[in-house]
XYZ file of C-alpha atoms in Angstrom:
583
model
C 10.805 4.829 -12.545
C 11.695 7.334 -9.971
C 8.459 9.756 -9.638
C 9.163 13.293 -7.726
C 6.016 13.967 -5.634
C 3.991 16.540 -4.348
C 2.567 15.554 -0.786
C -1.180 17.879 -0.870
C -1.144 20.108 2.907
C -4.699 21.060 4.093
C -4.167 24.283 6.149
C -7.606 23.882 8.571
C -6.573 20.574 9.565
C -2.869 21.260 10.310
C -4.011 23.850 11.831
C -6.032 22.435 14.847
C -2.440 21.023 15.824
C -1.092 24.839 15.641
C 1.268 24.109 12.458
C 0.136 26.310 9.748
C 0.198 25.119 6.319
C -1.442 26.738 3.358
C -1.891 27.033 -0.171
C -0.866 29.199 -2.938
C -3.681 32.822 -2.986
C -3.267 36.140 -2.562
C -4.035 35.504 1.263
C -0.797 34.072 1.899
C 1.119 35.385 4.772
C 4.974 36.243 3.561
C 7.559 33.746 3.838
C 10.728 34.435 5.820
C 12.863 35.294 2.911
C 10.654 36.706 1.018
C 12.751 39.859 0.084
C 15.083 37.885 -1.515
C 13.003 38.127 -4.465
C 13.333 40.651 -7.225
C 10.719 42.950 -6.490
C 9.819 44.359 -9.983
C 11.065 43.229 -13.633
C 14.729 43.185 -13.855
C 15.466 45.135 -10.644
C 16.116 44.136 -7.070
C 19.174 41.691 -5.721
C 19.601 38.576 -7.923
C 21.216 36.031 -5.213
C 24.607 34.201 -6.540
C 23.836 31.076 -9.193
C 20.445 33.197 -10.427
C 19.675 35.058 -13.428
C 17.986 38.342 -13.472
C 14.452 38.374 -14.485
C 13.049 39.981 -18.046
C 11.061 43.061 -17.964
C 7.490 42.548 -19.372
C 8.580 45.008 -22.500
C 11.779 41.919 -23.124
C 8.713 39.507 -23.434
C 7.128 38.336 -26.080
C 5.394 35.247 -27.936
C 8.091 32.505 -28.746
C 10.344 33.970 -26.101
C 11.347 30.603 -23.914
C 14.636 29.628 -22.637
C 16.477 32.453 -24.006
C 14.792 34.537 -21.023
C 13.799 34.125 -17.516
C 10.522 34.914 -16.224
C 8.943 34.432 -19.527
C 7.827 31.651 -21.623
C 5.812 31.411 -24.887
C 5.200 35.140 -24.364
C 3.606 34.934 -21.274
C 5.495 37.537 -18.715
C 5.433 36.557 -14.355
C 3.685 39.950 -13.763
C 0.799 38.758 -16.028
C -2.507 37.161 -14.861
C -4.812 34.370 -15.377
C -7.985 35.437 -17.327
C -10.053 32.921 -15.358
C -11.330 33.252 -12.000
C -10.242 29.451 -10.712
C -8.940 26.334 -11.499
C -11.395 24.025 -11.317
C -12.629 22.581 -14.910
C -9.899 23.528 -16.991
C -10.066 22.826 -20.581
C -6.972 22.729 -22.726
C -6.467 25.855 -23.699
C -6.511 27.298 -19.669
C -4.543 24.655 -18.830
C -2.130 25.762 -21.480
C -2.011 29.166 -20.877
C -1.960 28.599 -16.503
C 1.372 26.109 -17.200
C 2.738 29.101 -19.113
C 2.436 31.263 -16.520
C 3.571 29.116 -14.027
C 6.727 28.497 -15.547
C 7.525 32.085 -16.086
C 6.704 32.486 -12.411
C 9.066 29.596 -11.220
C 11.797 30.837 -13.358
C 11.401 34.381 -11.869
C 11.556 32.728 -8.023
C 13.980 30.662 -9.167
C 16.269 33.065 -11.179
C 16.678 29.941 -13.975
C 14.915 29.535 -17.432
C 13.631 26.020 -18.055
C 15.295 24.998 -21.232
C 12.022 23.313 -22.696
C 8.336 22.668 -21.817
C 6.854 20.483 -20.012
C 3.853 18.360 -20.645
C 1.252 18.538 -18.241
C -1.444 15.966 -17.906
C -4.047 14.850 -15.429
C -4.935 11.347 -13.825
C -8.173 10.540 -11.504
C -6.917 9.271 -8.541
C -8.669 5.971 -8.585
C -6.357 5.441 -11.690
C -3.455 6.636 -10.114
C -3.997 4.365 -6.783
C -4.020 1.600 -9.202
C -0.942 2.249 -11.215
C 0.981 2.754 -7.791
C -0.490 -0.636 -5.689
C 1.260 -3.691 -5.284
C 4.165 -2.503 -7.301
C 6.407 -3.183 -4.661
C 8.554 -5.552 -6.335
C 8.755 -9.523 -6.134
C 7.232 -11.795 -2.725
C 10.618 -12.021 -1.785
C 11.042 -7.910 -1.496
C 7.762 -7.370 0.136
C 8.587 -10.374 2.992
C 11.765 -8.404 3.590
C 10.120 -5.082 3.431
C 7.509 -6.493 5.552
C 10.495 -7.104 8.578
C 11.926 -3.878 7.967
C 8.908 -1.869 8.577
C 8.145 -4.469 11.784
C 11.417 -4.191 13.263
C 10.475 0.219 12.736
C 7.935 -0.431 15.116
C 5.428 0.870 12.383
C 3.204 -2.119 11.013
C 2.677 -4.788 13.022
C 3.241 -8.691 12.276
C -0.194 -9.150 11.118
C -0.380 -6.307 8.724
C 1.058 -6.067 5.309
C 3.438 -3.302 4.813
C 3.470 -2.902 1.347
C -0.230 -2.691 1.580
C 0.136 0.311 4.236
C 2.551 1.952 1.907
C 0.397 1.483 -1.395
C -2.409 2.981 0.984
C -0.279 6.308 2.004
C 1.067 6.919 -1.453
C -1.971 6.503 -3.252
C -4.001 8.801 -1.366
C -1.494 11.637 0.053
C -0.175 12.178 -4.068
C -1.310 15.288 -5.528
C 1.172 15.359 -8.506
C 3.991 13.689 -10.046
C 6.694 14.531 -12.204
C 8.477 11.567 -14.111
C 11.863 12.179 -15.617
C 12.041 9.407 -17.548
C 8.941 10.731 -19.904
C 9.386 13.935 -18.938
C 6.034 15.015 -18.242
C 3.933 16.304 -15.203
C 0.611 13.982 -13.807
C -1.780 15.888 -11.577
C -4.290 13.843 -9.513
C -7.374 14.884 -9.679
C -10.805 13.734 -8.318
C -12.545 10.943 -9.741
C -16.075 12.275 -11.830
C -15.238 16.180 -11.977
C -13.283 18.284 -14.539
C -9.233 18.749 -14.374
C -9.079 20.043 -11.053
C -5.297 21.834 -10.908
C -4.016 23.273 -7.371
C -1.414 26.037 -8.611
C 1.114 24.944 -5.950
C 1.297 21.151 -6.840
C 1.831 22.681 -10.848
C 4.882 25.070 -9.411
C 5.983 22.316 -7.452
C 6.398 19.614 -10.562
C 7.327 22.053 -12.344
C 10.202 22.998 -10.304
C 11.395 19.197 -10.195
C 11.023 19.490 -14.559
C 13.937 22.274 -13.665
C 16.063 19.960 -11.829
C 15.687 17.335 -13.758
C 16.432 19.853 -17.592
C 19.897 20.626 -15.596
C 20.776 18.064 -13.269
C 18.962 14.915 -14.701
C 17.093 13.424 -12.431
C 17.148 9.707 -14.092
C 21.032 9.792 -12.729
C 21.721 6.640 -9.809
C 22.689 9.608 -7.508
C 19.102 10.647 -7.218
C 17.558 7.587 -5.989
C 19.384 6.355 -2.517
C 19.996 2.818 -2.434
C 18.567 2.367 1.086
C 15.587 3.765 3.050
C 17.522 6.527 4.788
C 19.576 7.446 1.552
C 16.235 7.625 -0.467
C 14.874 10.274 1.888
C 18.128 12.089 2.345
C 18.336 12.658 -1.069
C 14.803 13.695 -1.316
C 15.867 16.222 0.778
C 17.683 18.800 -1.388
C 15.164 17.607 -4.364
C 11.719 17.777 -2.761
C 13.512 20.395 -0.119
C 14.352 22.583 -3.533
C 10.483 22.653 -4.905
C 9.465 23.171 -1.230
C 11.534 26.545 -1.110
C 10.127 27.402 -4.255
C 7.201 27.168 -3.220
C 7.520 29.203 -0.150
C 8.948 32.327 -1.969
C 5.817 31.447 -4.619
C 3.446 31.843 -1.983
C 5.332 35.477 -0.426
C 4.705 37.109 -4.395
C 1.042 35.427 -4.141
C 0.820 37.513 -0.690
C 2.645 40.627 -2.054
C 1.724 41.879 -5.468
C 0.866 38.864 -7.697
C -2.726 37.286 -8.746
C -2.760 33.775 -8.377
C -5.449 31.366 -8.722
C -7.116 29.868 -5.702
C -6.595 26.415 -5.245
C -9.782 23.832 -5.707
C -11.002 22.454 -2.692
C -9.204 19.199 -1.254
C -10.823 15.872 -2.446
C -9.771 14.557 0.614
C -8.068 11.584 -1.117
C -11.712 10.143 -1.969
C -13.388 8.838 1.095
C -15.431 9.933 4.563
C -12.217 8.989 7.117
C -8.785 8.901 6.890
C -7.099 5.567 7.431
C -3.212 6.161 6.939
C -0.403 4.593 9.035
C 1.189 7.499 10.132
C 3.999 6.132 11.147
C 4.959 5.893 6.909
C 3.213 9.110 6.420
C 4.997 10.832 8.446
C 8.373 9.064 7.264
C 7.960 9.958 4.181
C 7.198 13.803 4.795
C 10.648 14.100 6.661
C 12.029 15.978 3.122
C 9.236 18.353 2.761
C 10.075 19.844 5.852
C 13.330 19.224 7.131
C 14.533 19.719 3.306
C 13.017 22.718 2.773
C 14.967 24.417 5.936
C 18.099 22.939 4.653
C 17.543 24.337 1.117
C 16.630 27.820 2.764
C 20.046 27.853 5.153
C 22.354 27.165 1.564
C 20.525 29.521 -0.105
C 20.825 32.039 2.869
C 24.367 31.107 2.853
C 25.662 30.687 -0.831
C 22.721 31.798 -3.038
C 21.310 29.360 -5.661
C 24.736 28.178 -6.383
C 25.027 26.579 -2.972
C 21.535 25.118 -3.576
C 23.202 23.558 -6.952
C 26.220 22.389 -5.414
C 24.197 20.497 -3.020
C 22.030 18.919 -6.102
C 25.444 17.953 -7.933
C 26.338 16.110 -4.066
C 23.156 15.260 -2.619
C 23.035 14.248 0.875
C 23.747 10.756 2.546
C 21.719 10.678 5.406
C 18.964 12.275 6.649
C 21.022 13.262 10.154
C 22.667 15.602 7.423
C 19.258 17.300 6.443
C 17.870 17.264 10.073
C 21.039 18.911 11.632
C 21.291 20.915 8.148
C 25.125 19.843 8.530
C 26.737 19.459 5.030
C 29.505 18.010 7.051
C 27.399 15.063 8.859
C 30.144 12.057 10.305
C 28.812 8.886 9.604
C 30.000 5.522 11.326
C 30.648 2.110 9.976
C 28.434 -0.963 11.319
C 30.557 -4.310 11.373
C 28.598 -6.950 11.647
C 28.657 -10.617 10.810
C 26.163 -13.178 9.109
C 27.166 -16.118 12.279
C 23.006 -17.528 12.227
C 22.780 -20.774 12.507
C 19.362 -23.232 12.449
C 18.541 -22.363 8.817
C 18.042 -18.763 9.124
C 18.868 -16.788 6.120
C 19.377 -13.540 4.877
C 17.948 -11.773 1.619
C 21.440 -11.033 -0.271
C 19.175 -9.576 -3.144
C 17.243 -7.098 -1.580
C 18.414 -4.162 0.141
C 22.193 -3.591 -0.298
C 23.523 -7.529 0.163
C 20.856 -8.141 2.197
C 20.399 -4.849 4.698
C 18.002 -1.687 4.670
C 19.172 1.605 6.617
C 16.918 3.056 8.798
C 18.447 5.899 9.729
C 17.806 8.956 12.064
C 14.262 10.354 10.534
C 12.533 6.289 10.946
C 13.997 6.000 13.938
C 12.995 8.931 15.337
C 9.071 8.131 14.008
C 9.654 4.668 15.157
C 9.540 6.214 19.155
C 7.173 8.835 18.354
C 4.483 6.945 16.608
C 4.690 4.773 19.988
C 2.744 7.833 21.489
C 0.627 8.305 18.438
C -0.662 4.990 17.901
C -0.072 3.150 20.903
C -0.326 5.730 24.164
C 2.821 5.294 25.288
C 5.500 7.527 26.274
C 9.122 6.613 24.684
C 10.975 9.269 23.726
C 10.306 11.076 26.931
C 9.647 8.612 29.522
C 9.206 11.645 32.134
C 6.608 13.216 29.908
C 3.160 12.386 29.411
C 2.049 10.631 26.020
C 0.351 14.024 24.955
C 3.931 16.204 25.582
C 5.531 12.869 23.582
C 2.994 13.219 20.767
C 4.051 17.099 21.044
C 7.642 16.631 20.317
C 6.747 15.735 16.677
C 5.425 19.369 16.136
C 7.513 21.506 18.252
C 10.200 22.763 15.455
C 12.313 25.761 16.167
C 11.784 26.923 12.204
C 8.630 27.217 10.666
C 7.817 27.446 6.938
C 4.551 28.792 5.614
C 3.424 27.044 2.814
C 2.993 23.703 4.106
C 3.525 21.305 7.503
C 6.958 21.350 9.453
C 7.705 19.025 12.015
C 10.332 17.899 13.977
C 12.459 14.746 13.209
C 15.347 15.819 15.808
C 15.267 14.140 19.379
C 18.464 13.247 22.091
C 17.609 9.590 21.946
C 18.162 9.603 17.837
C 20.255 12.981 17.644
C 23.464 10.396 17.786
C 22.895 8.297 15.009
C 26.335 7.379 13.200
C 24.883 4.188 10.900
C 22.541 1.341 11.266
C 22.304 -2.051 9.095
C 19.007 -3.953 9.680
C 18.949 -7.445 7.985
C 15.618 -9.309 7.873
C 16.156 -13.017 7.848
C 14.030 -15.964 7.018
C 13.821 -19.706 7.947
C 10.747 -21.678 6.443
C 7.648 -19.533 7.243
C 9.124 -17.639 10.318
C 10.617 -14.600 10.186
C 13.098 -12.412 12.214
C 15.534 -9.530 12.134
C 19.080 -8.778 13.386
C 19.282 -4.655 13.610
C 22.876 -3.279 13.984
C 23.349 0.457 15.098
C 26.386 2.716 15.136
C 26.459 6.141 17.694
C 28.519 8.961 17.965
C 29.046 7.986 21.627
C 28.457 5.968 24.385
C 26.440 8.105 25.737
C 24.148 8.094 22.486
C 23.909 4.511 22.349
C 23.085 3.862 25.920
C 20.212 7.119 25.295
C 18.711 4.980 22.437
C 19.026 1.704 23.723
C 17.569 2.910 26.874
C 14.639 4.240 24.282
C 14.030 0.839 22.514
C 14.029 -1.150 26.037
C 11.266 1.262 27.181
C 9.141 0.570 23.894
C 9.910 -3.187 24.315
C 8.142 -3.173 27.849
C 6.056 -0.930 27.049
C 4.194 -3.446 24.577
C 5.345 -6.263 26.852
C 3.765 -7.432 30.750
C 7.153 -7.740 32.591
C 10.192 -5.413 33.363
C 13.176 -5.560 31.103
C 16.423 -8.108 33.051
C 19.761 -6.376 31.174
C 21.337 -9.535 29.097
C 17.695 -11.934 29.061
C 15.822 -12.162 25.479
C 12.844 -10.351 26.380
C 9.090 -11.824 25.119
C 5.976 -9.899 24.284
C 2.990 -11.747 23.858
C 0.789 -12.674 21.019
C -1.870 -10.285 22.136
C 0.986 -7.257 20.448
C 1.674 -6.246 17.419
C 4.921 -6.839 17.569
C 5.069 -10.211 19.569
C 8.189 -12.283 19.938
C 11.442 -12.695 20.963
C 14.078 -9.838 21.102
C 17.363 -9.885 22.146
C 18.887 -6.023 23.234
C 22.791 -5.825 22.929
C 24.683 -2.665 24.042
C 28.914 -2.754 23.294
C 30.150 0.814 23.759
C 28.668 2.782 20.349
C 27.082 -0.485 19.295
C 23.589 -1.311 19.972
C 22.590 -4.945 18.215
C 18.555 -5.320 18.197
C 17.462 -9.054 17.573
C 13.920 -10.419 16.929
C 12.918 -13.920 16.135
C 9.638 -15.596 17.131
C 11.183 -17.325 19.774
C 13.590 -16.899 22.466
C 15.376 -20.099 20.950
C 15.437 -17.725 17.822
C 16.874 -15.203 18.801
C 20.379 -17.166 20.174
C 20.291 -18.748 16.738
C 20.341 -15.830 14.973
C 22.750 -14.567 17.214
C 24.860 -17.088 18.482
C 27.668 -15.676 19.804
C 25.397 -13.054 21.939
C 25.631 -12.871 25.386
C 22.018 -13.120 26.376
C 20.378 -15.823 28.091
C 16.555 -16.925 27.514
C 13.961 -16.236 29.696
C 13.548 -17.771 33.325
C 10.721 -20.442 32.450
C 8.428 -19.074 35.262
C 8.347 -15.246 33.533
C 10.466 -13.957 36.635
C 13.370 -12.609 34.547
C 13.732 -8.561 35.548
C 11.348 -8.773 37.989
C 13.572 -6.628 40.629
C 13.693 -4.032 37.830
C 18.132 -3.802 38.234
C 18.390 -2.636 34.738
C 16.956 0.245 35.856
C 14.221 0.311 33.501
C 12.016 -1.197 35.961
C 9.588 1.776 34.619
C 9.829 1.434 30.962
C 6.105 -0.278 30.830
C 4.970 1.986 33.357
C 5.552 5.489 32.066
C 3.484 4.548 28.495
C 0.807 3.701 31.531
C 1.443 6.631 33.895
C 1.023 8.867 31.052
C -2.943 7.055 29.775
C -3.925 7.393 33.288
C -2.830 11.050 33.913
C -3.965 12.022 30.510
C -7.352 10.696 31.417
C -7.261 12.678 34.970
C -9.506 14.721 33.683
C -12.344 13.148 32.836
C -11.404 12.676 29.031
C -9.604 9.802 29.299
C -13.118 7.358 27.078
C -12.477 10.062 24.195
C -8.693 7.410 23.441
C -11.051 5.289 20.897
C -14.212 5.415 22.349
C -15.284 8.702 19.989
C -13.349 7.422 17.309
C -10.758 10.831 17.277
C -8.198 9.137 18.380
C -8.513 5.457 17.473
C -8.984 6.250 14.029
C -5.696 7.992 13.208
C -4.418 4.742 14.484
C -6.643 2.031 13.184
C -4.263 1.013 10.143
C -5.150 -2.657 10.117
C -7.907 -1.557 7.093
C -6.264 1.069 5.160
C -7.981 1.836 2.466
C -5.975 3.180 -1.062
C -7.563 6.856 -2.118
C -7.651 9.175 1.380
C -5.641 12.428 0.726
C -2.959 13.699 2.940
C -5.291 16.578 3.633
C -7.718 13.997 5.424
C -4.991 12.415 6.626
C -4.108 15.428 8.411
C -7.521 16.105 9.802
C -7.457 12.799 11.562
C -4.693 13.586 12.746
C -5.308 16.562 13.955
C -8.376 15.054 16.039
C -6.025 12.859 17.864
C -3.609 15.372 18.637
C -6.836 17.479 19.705
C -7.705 14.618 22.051
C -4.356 14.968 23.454
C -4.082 18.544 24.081
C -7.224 18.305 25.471
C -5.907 16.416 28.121
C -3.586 18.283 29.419
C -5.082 21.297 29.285
């Protein structure tokens, strides 16, 4: 069942990292576009695809899809007659979803066409519907490799658990088109507890789904990267909503003020950000693309776009309807009893694509101190890339997913293998250019040493050792806009996975690359140059040592029920550290 989500935002912790984010009150600075919006009943510019709103004299008790901006009587302009949201009993529940609708329809100049059950779920329940319902052994050993080969969980940590852990905590709210029907997470022991942005939000994706039906294949991409490009007009849609939502809430509307964060149930956040920050790729990067067609082409751009979604998440990041895609060839030629998983994946492969690659360097800096994506750059301006984002939106976090080493992506296959109880991976990328395949193999070989004791020799299987997360074999091919990435646990592995590569194994004495002629003689130096001159002044014990930073990337003992609001607080503290630092 495909579940549309709302992602909770806690604006004091995003804030310490100078990205606003905040919720739906009157307090609400104006979004960009705000004046888009009618700006009293019936009057003001209706952009093209949207229906003018009803005047509050047009609306009255039965009155649903036959207007906009009213339902069951209840007119946008109205208010709530209680003061907040927190203990609602049926009958305020009732009467907030009414206005809520009639509010979404007015921001999003289209009537729902029915309504929509709203219901509420503790989010001990909800973390328990959600774990382990990753699919069969055989998914969650291939999922396991794809996340590994990302960069993102290590060997010795289960990535379906990691997942189960972000998604059951960071939920606020679901909507399921396949009942129909909107689940709020609540705390566990209080009363309903209903933030009035999460209820817009699902009840935006109801919208979508009463005219575009969201149970349709085209809305749930049959790879990583499709999934989340997708996501990106459908969660980039509510996200827009939400911002002009917020501008009325600012302007001339009373809204309700949001409950306080439960912060996902627990005293410290333990999320792998790496997935966390994967998965919020559409929230942002979506909502920018959504607010360009609209700019554009009104709401009936914004429909087009939901009748074609996206294919790749380059196309949301660059906002470029008109995205070129590549075609990887590659060839099962392993020998030695290694096999692929023909029925997982699509025959056997996941796509990455841009957005995970791009968190795959960047959570290198994060997690691990060391600088990848900017070798030049200390680990603090690496972690800083993440955040710097020419647009901004108001209503929740924005980062950036767009970097030169990634910016070239044309198509990537990754195919986890097996063989007996060892596992491995054969990773095949397509660029736009040479240029952009040498920038992100370039990229990888600097992670690679950077978790590795020896400089990278161009056409030797590189090892990293056990003390890693990611230890192994790996075997780095470049052939004009093809870069091949191979990982076995062995060198021996890697040539049998990849026979007809021309790499050699290692010298047996560990002297391979030691002149450095590949020219990234200073990949496993930089990651180093940049801990040392981060801790220049006098700050460098605070990496771990007060728990700020170590804890945002402790992952090994995720625990299932932390919200993304305490996820961002953690967060937050490392990025502190880091700023900090440099300052």
């Amino acid at each position: 069942m495909r579940r549309v989500l709302t992602l909770s935002t806690a604006a004091a912790a995003v804030a310490a990292v100078a990205v606003l984010c905040v919720a739906f009150t009157a307090g609400v600075a104006a979004a960009p576009d705000a004046g888009a919006v009618p700006a009293a009943s019936g009057t003001g510019p209706t952009a093209p695809g949207g229906v003018p709103s009803a005047s509050a004299d047009e609306c009255s008790p039965g009155d649903g899809p036959d207007l906009v901006g009213c339902w069951n009587g209840t007119h946008y302009e109205e208010s709530v007659d209680f003061a907040e949201t927190d203990g609602l009993n049926e009958s305020q529940l009732s009467a907030l979803t009414d206005l809520t609708m009639a509010r979404v329809e007015h921001v999003r100049q289209r009537p729902f066409r029915e309504d929509v059950p709203v219901e509420t779920v503790t989010r001990s329940e909800y973390a328990n519907d959600t774990a382990s319902g990753n699919g069969s052994e055989a998914f969650r050993r291939w999922n396991d490799q794809v996340w590994e080969a990302l960069f993102v969980v290590g060997d010795d940590t289960n990535a379906n658990d990691e997942i189960d852990s972000v998604f059951g905590g960071a939920v606020s709210g679901f909507y399921s088109p396949s009942q129909d029907r909107i689940v709020i997470v609540v705390p566990d022991g209080e009363s309903p507890d209903i933030d009035p942005s999460t209820l817009a939000h699902e009840l935006l994706h109801a919208m979508q789904d009463q005219y575009h039906d969201l149970t349709d294949p085209r809305y749930v991409g049959a790879t990583q990267d499709g999934d989340l490009a997708v996501d990106g007009i459908v969660e980039g849609e509510a996200v827009h909503v939400e911002e002009r939502y917020a501008a009325r809430c600012a302007d001339n509307w009373t809204c309700a003020e949001p409950p306080e964060s439960d912060g996902g149930g627990g005293g410290g956040a333990e999320f792998n950000f790496g997935i966390l920050q994967t998965v919020l790729q559409p929230y942002g990067d979506g909502a920018l693309y959504v607010r360009e067609l609209r700019d554009e082409g009104g709401w009936a751009a914004v429909n087009a776009t939901m009748n074609d979604p996206p294919a790749s998440t380059a196309e949301v990041i660059h906002r470029d309807p008109g995205y070129e895609e590549g075609n990887v060839t590659f060839d099962d030629a392993a020998t030695g009893g290694w096999e692929t998983y023909p029925d997982q994946g699509v025959e056997g492969a996941e796509t990455a694509g841009e957005a995970s690659m791009f968190v795959m360097f960047w959570y290198q800096s994060l997690e691990y101190r060391h600088a990848v994506l900017a070798p030049d750059a200390t680990v603090r301006q690496n972690v800083q890339i993440h955040l710097d984002t020419e647009a901004q939106l108001e209503s929740r976090a924005v980062y950036n997913y767009a970097h030169p080493v990634t910016d070239g992506w044309a198509d990537d296959e990754l195919y986890p293998y097996r063989n007996g109880d060892r596992d491995g991976y054969v990773w095949a990328t397509e660029w736009q250019t040479a240029d952009d395949a040498e920038a992100f193999r370039d990229a990888y070989v600097r992670m690679l040493t950077a978790h590795g004791e020896r400089d990278y020799a161009a056409g030797t299987v590189y090892e990293i050792g056990s003390e890693s997360d990611f230890p192994g074999a790996y075997g780095v091919e470049r052939d004009g806009t093809s870069v091949t990435i191979t990982h076995a646990p062995s060198p021996e592995g890697v040539l049998e996975l990849r026979p007809d590569a021309d790499l050699t194994l290692p010298d047996a004495d560990g002297t391979d690359g030691a002149d450095g002629s590949d020219g990234d003689g200073g990949d496993g130096t930089d990651g180093d140059d940049g801990n040392s001159s981060d801790g220049d002044d006098g700050s460098g014990d605070a990496d771990g040592g007060d728990g700020a930073d170590g804890g945002a990337g402790d992952t090994n003992d995720s625990t299932p029920g932390f919200g993304v609001a305490a996820a961002l607080v953690a967060l937050a503290a490392a990025l502190g550290v880091a700023a900090r630092r440099s300052a």
